[in-house]
Short mmCIF file of C-alpha atoms and ligand atoms in Angstrom, two decimals:
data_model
loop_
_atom_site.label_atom_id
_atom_site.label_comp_id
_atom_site.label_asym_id
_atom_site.label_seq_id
_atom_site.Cartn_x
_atom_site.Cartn_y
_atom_site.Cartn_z
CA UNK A 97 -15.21 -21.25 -17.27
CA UNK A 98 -12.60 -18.62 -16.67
CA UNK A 99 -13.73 -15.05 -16.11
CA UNK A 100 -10.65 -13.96 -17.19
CA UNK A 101 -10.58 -13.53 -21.08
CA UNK A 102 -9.35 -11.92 -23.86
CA UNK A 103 -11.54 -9.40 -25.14
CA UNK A 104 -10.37 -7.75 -28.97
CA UNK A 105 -7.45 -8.99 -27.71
CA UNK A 106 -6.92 -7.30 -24.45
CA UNK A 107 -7.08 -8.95 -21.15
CA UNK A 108 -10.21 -8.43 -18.98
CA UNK A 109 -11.41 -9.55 -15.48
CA UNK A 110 -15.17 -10.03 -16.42
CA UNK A 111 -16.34 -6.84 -18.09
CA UNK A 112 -13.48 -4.70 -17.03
CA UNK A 113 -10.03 -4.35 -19.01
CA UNK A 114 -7.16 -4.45 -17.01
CA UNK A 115 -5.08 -1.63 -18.42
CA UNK A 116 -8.21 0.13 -17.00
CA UNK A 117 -7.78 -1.64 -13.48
CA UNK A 118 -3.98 -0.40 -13.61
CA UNK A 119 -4.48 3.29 -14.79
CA UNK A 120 -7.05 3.59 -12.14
CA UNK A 121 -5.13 2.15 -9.17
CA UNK A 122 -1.87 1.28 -10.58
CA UNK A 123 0.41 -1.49 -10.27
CA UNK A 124 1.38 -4.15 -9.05
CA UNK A 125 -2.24 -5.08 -8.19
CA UNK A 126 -4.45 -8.27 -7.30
CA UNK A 127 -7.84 -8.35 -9.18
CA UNK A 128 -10.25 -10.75 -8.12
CA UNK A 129 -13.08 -12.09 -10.18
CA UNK A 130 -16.32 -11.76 -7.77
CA UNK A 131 -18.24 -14.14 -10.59
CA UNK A 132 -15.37 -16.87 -10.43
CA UNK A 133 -15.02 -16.61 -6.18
CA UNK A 134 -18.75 -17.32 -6.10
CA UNK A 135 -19.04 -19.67 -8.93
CA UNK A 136 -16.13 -22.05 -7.48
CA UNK A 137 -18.16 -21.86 -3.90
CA UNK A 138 -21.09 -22.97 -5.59
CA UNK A 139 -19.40 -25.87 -7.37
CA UNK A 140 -18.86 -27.16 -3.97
CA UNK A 141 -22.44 -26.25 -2.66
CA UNK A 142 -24.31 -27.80 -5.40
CA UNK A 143 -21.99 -31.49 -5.36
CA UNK A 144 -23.25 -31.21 -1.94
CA UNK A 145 -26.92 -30.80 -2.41
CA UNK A 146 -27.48 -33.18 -5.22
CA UNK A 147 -25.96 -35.72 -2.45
CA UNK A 148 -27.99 -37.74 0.04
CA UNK A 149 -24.47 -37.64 2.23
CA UNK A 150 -24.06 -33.76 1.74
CA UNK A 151 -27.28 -33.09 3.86
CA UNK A 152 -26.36 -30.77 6.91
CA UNK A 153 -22.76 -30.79 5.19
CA UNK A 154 -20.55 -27.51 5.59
CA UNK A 155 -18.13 -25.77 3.37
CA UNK A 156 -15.33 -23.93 5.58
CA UNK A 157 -12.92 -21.98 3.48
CA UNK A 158 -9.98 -22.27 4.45
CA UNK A 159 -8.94 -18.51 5.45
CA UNK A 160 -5.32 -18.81 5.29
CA UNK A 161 -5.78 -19.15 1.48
CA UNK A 162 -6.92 -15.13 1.07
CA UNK A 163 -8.07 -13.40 4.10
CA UNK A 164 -9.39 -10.52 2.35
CA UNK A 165 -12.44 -8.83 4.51
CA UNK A 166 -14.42 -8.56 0.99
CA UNK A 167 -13.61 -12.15 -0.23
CA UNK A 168 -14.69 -13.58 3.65
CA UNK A 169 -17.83 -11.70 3.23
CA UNK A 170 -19.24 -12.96 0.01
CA UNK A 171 -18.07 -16.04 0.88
CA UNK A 172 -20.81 -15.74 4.51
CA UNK A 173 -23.33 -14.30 2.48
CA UNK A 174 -23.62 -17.80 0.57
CA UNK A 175 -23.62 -19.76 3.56
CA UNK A 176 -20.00 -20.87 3.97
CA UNK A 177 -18.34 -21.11 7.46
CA UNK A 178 -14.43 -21.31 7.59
CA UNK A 179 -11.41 -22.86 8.79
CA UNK A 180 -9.30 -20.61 10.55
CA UNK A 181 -5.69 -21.42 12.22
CA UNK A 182 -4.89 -18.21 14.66
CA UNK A 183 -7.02 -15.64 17.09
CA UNK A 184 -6.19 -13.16 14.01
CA UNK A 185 -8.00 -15.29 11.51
CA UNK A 186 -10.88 -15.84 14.41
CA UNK A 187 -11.43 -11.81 14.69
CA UNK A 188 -11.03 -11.07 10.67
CA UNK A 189 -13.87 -13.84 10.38
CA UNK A 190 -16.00 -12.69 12.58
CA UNK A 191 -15.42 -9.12 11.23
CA UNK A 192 -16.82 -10.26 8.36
CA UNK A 193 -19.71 -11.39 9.33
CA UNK A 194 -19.30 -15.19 9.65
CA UNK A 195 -21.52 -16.58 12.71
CA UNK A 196 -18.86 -18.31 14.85
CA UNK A 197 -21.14 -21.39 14.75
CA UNK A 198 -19.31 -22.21 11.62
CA UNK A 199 -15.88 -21.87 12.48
CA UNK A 200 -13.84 -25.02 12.98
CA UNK A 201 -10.04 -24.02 14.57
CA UNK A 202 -7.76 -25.96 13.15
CA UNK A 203 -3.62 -25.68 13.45
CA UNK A 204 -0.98 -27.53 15.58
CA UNK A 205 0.18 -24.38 17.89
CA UNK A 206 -2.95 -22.33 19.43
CA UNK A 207 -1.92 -20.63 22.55
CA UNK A 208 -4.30 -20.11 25.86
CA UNK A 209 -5.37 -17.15 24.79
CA UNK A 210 -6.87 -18.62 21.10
CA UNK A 211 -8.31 -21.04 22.69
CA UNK A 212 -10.19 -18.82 24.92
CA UNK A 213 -11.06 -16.34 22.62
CA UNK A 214 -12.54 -19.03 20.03
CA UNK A 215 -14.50 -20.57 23.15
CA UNK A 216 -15.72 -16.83 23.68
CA UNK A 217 -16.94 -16.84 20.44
CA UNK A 218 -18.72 -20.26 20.73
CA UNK A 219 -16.98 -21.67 17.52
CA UNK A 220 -18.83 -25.34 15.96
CA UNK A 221 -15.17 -26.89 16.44
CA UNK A 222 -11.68 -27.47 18.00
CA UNK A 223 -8.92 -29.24 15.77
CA UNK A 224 -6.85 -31.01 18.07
CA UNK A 225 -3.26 -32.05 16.91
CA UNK A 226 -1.49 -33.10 19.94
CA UNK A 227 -2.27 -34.60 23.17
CA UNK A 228 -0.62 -31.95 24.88
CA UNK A 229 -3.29 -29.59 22.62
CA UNK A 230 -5.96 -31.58 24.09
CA UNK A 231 -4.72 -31.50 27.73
CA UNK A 232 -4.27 -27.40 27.49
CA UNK A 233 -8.02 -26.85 25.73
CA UNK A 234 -9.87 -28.90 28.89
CA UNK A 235 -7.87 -26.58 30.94
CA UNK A 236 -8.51 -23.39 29.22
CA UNK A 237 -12.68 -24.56 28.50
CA UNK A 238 -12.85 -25.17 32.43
CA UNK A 239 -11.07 -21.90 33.49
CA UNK A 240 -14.02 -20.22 31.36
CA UNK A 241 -16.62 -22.96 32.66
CA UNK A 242 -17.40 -23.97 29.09
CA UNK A 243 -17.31 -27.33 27.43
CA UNK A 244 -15.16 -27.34 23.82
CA UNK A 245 -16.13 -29.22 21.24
CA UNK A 246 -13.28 -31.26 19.54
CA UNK A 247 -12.07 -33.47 16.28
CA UNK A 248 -8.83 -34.70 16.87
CA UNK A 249 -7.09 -34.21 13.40
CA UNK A 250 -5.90 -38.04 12.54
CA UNK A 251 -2.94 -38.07 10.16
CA UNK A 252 -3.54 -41.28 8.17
CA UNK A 253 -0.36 -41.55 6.64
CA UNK A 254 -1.54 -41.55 3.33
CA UNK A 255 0.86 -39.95 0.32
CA UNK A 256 -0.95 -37.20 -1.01
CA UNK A 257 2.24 -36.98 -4.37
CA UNK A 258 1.95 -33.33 -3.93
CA UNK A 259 4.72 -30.92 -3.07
CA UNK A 260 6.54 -31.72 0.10
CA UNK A 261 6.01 -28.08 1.56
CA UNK A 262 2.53 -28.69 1.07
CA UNK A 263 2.27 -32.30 2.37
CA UNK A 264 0.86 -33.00 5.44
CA UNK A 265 -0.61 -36.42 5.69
CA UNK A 266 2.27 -38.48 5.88
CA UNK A 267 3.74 -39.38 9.34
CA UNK A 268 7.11 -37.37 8.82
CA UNK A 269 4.57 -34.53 9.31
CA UNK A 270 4.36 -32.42 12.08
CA UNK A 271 0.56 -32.42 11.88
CA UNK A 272 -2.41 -34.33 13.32
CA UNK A 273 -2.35 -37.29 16.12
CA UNK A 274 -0.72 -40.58 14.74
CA UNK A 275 -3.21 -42.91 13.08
CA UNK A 276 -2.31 -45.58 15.85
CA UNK A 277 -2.11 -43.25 18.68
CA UNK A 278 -6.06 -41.67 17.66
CA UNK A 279 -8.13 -44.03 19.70
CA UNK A 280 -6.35 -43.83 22.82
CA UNK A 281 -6.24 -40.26 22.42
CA UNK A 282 -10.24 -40.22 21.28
CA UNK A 283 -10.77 -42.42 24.90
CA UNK A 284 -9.01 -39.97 26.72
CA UNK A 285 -10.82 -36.80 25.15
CA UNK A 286 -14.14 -38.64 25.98
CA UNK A 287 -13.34 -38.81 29.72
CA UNK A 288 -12.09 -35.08 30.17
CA UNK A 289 -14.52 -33.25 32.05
CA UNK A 290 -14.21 -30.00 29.73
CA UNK A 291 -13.88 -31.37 26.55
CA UNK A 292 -16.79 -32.93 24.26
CA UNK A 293 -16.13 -35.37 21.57
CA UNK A 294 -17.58 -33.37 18.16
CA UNK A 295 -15.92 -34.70 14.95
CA UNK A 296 -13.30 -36.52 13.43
CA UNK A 297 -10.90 -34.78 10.84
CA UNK A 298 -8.12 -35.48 8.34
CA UNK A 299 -5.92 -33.09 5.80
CA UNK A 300 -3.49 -34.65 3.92
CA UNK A 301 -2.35 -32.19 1.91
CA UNK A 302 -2.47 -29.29 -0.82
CA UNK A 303 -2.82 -28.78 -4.58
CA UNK A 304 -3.76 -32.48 -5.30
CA UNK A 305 -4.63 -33.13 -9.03
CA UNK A 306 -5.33 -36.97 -8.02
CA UNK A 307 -8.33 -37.48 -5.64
CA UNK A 308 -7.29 -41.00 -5.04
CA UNK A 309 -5.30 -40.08 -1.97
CA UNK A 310 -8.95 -38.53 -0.57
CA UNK A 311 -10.05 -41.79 -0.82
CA UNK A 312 -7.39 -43.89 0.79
CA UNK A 313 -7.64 -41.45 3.52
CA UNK A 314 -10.89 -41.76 3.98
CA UNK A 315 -10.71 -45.19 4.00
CA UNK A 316 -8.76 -45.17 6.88
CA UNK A 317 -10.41 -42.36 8.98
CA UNK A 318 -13.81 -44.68 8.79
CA UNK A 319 -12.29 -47.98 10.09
CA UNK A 320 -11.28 -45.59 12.92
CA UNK A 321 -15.03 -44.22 13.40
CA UNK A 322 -15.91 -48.13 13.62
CA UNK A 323 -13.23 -48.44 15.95
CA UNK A 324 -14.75 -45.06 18.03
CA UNK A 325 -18.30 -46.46 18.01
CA UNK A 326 -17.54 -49.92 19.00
CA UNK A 327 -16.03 -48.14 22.16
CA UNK A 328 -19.22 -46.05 22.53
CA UNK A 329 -17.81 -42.52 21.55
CA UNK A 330 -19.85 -41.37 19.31
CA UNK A 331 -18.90 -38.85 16.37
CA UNK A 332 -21.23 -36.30 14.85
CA UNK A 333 -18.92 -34.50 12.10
CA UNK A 334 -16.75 -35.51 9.67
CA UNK A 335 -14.27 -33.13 8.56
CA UNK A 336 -12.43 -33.78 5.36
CA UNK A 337 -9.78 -30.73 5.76
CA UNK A 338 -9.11 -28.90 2.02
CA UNK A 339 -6.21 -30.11 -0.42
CA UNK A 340 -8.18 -29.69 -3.66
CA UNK A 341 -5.73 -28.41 -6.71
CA UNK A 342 -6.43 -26.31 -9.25
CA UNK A 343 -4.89 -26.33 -13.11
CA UNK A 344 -1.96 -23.83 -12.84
CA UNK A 345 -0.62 -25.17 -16.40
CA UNK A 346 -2.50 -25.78 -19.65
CA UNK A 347 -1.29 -29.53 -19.08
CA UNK A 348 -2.60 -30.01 -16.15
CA UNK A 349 -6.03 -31.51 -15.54
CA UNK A 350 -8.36 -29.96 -12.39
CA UNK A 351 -10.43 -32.73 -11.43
CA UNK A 352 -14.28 -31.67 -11.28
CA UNK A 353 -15.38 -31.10 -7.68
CA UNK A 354 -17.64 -33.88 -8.50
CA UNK A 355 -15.32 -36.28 -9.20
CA UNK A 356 -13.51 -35.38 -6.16
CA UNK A 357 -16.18 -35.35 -3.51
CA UNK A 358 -18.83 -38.34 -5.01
CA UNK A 359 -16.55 -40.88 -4.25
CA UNK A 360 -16.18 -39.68 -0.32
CA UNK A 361 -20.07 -39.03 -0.25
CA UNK A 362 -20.86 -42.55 -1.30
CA UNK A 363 -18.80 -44.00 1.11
CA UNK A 364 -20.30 -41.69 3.59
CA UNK A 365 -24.01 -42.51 2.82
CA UNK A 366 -26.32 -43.73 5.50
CA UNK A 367 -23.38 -43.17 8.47
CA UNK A 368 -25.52 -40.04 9.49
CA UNK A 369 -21.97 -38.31 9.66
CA UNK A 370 -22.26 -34.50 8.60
CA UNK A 371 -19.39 -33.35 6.14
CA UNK A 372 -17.49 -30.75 6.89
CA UNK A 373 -14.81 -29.71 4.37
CA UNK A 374 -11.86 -27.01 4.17
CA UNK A 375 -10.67 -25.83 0.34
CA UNK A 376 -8.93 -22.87 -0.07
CA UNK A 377 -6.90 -22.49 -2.82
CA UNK A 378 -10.10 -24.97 -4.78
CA UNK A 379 -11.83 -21.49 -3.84
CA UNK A 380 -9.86 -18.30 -4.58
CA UNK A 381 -6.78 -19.73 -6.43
CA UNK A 382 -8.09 -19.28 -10.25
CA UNK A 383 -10.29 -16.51 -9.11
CA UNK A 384 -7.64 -14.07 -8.89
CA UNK A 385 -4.03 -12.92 -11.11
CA UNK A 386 -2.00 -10.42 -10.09
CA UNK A 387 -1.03 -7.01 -12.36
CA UNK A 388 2.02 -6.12 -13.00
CA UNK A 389 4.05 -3.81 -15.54
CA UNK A 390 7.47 -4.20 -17.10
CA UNK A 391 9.49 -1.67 -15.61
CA UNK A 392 12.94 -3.00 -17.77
CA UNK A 393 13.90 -5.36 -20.51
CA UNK A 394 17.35 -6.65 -19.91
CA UNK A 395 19.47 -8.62 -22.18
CA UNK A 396 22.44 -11.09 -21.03
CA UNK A 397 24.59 -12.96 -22.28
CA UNK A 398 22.66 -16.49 -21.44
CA UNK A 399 19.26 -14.97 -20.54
CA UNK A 400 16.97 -11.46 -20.64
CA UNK A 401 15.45 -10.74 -18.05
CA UNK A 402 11.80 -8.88 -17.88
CA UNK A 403 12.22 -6.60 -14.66
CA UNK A 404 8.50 -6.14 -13.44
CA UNK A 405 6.96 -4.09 -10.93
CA UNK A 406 5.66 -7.06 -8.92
CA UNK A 407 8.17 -9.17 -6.86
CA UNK A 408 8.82 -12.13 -4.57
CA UNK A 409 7.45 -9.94 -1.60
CA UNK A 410 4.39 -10.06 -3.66
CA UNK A 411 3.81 -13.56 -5.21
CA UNK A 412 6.54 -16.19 -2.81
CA UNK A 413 5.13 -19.05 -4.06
CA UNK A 414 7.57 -19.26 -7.26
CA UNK A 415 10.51 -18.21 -4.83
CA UNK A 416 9.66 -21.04 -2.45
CA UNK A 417 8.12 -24.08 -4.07
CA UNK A 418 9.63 -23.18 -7.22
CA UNK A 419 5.41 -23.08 -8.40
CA UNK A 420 4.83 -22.36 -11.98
CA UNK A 421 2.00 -19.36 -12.61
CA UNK A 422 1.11 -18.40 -16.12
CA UNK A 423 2.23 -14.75 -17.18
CA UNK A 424 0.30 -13.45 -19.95
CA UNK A 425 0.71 -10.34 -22.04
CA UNK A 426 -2.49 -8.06 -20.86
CA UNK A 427 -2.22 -6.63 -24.66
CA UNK A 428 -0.82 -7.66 -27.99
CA UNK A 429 2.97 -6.25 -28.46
CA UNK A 430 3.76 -6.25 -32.44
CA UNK A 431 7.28 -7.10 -31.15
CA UNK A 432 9.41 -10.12 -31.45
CA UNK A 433 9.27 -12.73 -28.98
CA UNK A 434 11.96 -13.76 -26.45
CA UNK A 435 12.76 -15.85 -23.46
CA UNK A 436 12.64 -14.13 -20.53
CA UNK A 437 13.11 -14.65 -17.14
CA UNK A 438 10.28 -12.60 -15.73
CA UNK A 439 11.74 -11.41 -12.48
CA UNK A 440 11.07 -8.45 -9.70
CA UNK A 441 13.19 -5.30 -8.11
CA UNK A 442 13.87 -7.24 -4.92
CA UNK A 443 17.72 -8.00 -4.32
CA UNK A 444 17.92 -11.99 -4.40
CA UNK A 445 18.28 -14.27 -6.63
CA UNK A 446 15.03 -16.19 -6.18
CA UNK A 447 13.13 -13.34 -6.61
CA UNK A 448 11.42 -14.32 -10.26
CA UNK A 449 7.74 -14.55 -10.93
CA UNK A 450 8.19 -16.98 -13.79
CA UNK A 451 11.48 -18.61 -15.70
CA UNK A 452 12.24 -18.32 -19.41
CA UNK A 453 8.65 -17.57 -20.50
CA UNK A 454 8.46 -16.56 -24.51
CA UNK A 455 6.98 -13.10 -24.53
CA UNK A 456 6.62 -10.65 -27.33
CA UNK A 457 6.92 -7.63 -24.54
CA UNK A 458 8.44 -4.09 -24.05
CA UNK A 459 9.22 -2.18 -20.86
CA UNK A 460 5.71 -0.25 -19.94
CA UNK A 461 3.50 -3.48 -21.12
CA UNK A 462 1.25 -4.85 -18.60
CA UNK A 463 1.58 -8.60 -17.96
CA UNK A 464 -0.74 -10.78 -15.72
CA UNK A 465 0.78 -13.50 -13.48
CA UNK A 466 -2.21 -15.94 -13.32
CA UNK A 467 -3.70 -18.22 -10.63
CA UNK A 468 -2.64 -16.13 -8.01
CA UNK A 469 -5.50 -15.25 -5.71
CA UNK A 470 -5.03 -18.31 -3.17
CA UNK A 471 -1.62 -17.71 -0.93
CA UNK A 472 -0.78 -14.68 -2.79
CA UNK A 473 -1.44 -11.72 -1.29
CA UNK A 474 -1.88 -13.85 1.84
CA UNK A 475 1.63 -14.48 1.88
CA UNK A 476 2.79 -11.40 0.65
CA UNK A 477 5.36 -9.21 3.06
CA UNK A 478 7.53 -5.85 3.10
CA UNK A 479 10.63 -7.27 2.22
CA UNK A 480 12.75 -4.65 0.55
CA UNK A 481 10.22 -1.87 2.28
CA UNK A 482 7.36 -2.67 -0.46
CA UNK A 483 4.35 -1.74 0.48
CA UNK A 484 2.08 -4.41 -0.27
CA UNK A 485 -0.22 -4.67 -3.59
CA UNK A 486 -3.78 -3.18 -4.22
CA UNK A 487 -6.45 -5.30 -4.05
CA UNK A 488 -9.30 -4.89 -6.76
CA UNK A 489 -12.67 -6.89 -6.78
CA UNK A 490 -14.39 -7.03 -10.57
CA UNK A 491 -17.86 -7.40 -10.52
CA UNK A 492 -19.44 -6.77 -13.44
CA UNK A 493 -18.44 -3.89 -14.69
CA UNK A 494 -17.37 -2.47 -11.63
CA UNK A 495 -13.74 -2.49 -10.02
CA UNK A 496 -14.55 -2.10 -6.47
CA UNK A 497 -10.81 -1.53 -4.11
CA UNK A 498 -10.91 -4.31 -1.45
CA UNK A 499 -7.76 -3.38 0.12
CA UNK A 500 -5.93 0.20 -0.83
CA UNK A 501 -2.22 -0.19 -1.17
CA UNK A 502 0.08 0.20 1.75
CA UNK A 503 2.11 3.47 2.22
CA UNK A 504 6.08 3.63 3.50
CA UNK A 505 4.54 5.75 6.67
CA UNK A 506 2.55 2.51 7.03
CA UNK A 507 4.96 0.22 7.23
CA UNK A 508 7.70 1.77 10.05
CA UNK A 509 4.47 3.16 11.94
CA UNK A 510 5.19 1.06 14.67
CA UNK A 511 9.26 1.52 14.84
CA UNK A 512 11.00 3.35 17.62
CA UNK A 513 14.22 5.03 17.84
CA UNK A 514 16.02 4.89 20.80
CA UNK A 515 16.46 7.73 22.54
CA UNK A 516 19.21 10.31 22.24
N1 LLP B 663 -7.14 -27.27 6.10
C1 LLP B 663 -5.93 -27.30 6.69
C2 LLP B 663 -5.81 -27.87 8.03
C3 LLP B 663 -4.81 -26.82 6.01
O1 LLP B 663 -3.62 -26.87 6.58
C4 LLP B 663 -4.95 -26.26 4.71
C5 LLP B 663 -3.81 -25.72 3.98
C6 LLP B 663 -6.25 -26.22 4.14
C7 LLP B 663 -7.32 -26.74 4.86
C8 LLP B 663 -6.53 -25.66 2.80
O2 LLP B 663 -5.86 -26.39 1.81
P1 LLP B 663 -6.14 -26.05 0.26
O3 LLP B 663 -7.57 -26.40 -0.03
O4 LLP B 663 -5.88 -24.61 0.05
O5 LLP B 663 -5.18 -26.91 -0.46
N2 LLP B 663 1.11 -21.88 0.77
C9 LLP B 663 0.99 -23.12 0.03
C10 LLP B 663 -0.20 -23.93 0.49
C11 LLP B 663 -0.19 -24.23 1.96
C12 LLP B 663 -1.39 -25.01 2.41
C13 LLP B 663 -1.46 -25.06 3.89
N3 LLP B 663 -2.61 -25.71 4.44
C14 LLP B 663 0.94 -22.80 -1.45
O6 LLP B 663 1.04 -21.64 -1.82
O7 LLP B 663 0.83 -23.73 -2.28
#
């Protein structure tokens, strides 16, 4: 169920219009749907419970997705933990109020100084992606005189027929320990003296509308844990990393969180393994669109182009995986409709929210760029000196600001001129 609908024929984020949300705090603006953040949370929490395998299991969003403080927060309050990738994700996290105990660390770079800070913390997990990883994190854990937990992130070459950007599974990637080179790795985690064998984990990739791939992976990731226990190293957690998709198109076909995580819990059952899994965009992607107004209507000779407020710096993901969102009038125009390239002030080519949408529009009409709350605003930059979009949470009838929009002064604070 969407929370965003049409209402008499205006657009509305639950009980709130959204040529309200843009009078009050203007445009371009994210709006989030507190109801449909929560609701796709629960999904997950309720597949979980009605499973024997989901006992003890733990949902950790993946933060990288939308790191807003408010989003984080709700997402605590209902029991989630989180999957975080940098020392900056660690401290917004814990900002928030997550307890550290359910933070996993996962990425292929962490520096000495993450690693201590996370061990500081006394996160549940370590991600290891390299051996090198695993060689630095004993010698960081014993510096502080701590012991680190660890999965060691097993890519298990498995085609996840996603975007390649967003693959990560296969062995061309630059993530997780070889599937062949695990156990070795696994035996020589279990013998260093600062380093304690936790979980196992596996991410194959993003915005998967096929859970086969899940399965495969999983697959392989359990004749490993065979392998593991055979050898006596014993493995408490299982993490299943995110991936997840979500229906950007009306063609496309979400697959129920059901149907995505049954078939991993039954092959789970009775291996006393406790799930751990990472969705992001599953989590925030349909719960948010982003408001924008038409500043110009252009005509050419091949093409018109709707000039918006909103731009690349914005909303990247159509500049750089060429990803389709849906752009919908946020009121009826009597007008007649067009084909427009819907496209933003900033000076490159690639800067276009959406290409040749039909739109009954005029310049001053609100449109809404949908699906846009997961690696939106979390990829946003300055480019062009724009300071980045207002965040708006609708609850209810409430609009409550989540993040106020950036100001010029903002954005050169930290800039120096040389002196005279
Ligand atoms: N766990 C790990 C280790 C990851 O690398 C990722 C995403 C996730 C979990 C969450 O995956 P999700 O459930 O959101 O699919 N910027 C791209 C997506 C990049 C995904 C990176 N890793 C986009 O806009 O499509």
């Amino acid at each position: 169920m969407s929370h965003f609908t049409l209402k008499q024929g205006v657009l509305h984020a639950e009980s709130v219009a959204l040529p309200a949300i843009a009078e009050r705090f203007g445009t371009p603006a994210y709006v989030y749907s507190r109801a449909a953040l929560q609701g796709a949370l629960q999904e997950f929490l309720d597949v979980l419970a009605a499973h024997p395998a989901g006992d003890g299991a733990l949902v950790c969003y993946a933060v990288k997705a939308n790191s807003n403080l408010a989003i984080l927060n709700l997402f605590a309050r209902m029991g989630a933990g989180f999957d975080i990738v940098s020392g900056g994700e660690l401290q917004r996290v814990l900002a928030a109020g997550a307890d550290p105990r359910k933070v996993v660390f996962s990425g292929v770079g962490k520096t000495a100084n993450e690693m201590k800070q996370a061990l500081d913390a006394d996160i549940l997990c370590f991600n290891i992606e390299s051996p090198a990883e695993l060689e630095r994190l004993n010698e960081v854990a014993g510096q502080c005189g701590r012991q680190a937990p660890v999965s060691l992130r097993v890519n298990p070459n498995v085609d996840p027929k996603t975007h390649p950007y967003i693959s990560t599974g296969l062995k061309e990637a630059k993530f997780g320990v070889a599937y062949d080179d695990a156990l070795a790795l696994y035996r020589r985690a279990a013998a260093l003296p600062h380093i304690e064998v936790a979980g196992i984990d596996c991410h194959i990739g993003s915005q998967l509308l096929d859970p086969s791939p899940f399965v495969e992976a999983l697959d392989r990731i359990l004749a490993l844990i065979d392998q593991l226990t055979a050898e006596g190293i014993r493995i408490h957690h299982i993490d299943l990393g995110g991936g997840l998709g979500i229906k950007y198109k009306d063609d496309q076909v979400e697959p129920t969180v059901a149907s995505y995580l049954n078939p991993l819990l039954d092959r789970l059952a009775g291996r006393g393994l406790k799930v751990v899994l990472e969705p992001g965009r599953r989590l925030v992607g349909n719960a948010g669109l982003l408001l924008t107004r038409v500043e110009f209507l252009k005509p050419g000779e091949g093409k018109n182009f709707a000039i918006v407020d909103a731009a690349m710096n914005d909303l990247k993901r159509p500049a750089l995986y060429e990803a389709w969102h849906d752009i919908l009038p946020v009121a009826p125009h009597a007008g007649e409709t067009r084909v427009y390239d819907v496209v933003g002030p900033v000076c490159e080519t690639g800067d276009f929210l959406g290409l040749a949408r039909p739109l009954a529009i005029a310049a001053g009409d609100l449109l809404a760029v949908m699906s846009a709350g997961a690696y939106g605003m979390a990829m946003a930059s300055n480019y062009n000196t724009r300071p980045r979009a207002v965040e708006v949470m609708v609850d209810g009838a409430q609009a409550h600001v989540i993040r106020r929009r950036e100001t010029v002064d903002e954005l050169y604070a930290g800039e120096q001129i040389l002196p005279a």
